[in-house]
Tab-separated table of C-alpha atoms in Angstrom:
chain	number	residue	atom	x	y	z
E	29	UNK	CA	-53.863	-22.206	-67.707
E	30	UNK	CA	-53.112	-19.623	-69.712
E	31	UNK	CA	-50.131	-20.687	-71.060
E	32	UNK	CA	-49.262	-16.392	-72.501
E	33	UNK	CA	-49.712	-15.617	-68.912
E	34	UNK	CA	-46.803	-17.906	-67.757
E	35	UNK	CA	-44.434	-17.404	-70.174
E	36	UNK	CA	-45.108	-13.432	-69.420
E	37	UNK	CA	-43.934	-13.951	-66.232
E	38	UNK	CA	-41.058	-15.865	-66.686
E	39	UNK	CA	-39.780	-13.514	-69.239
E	40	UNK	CA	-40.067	-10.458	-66.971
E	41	UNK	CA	-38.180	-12.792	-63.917
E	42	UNK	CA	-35.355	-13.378	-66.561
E	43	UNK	CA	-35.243	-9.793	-67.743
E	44	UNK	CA	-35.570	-8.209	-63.745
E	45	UNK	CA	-32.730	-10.645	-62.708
E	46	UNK	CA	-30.359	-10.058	-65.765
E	47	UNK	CA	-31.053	-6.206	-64.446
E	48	UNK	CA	-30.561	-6.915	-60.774
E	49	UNK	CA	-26.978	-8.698	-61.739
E	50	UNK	CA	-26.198	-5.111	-64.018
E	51	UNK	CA	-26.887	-3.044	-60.999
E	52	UNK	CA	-24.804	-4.919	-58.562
E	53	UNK	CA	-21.711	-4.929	-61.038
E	54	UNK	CA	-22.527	-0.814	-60.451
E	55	UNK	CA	-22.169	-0.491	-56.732
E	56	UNK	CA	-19.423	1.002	-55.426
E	57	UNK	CA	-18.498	1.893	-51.638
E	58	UNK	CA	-19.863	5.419	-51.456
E	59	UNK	CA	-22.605	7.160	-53.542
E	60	UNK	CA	-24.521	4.371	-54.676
E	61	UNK	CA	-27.515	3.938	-52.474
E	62	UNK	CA	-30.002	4.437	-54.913
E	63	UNK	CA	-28.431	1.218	-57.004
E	64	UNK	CA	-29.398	-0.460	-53.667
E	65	UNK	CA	-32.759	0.361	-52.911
E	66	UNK	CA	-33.481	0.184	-56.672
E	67	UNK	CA	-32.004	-3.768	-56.586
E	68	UNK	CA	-33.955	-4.239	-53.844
E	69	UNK	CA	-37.199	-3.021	-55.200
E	70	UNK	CA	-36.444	-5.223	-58.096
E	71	UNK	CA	-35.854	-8.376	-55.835
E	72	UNK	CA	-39.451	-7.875	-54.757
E	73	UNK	CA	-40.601	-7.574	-57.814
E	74	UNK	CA	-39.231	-11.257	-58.715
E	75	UNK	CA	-40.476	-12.349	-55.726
E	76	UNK	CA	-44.030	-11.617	-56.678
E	77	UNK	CA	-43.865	-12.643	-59.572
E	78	UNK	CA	-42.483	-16.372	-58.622
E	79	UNK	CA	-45.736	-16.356	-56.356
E	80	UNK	CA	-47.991	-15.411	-59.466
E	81	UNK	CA	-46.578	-18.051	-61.363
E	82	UNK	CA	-47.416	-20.321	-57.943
E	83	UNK	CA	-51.015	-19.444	-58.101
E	84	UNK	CA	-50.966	-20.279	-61.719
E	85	UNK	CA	-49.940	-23.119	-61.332
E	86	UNK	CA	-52.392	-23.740	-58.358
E	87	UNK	CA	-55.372	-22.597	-60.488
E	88	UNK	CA	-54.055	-24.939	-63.207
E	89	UNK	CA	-53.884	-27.839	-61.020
E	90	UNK	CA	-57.574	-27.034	-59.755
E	91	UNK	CA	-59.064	-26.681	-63.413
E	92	UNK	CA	-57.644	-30.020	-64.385
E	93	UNK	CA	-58.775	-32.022	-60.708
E	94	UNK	CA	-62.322	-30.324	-61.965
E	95	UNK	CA	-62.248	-31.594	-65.400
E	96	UNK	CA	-61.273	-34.720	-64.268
E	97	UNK	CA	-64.576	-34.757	-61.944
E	98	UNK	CA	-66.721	-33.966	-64.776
């Protein structure tokens, strides 16, 4: 696995979620939609992100069950 590609990943869930907590200190009762939708577009993000490191990890897992074959 390409261990640049994890650790790539990771850092951008770290950096999107330290973002996501800003924008939700930022929300007030009116007015602040946009924080909302934007926090929510930024969820997803993570979200994908947590499944590319999955399927990583899954291709990992298959390269080693090959080499082990071999």
């Amino acid at each position: 696995m390409a261990l640049e590609k994890f650790v790539a990943r990771i850092d951008k869930i770290f950096y999107l979620a330290e973002e996501v907590e800003f924008l939700k200190g930022r929300i007030q009762k009116h007015g602040t939609g946009h924080i909302i939708t934007a926090i929510n577009v930024l969820e997803q993000r993570i979200e994908e992100l947590k499944q590319e490191l999955r399927n990583l990890e899954q291709e990992h897992i298959w390269e080693v069950l090959k080499n082990e074959r071999s």
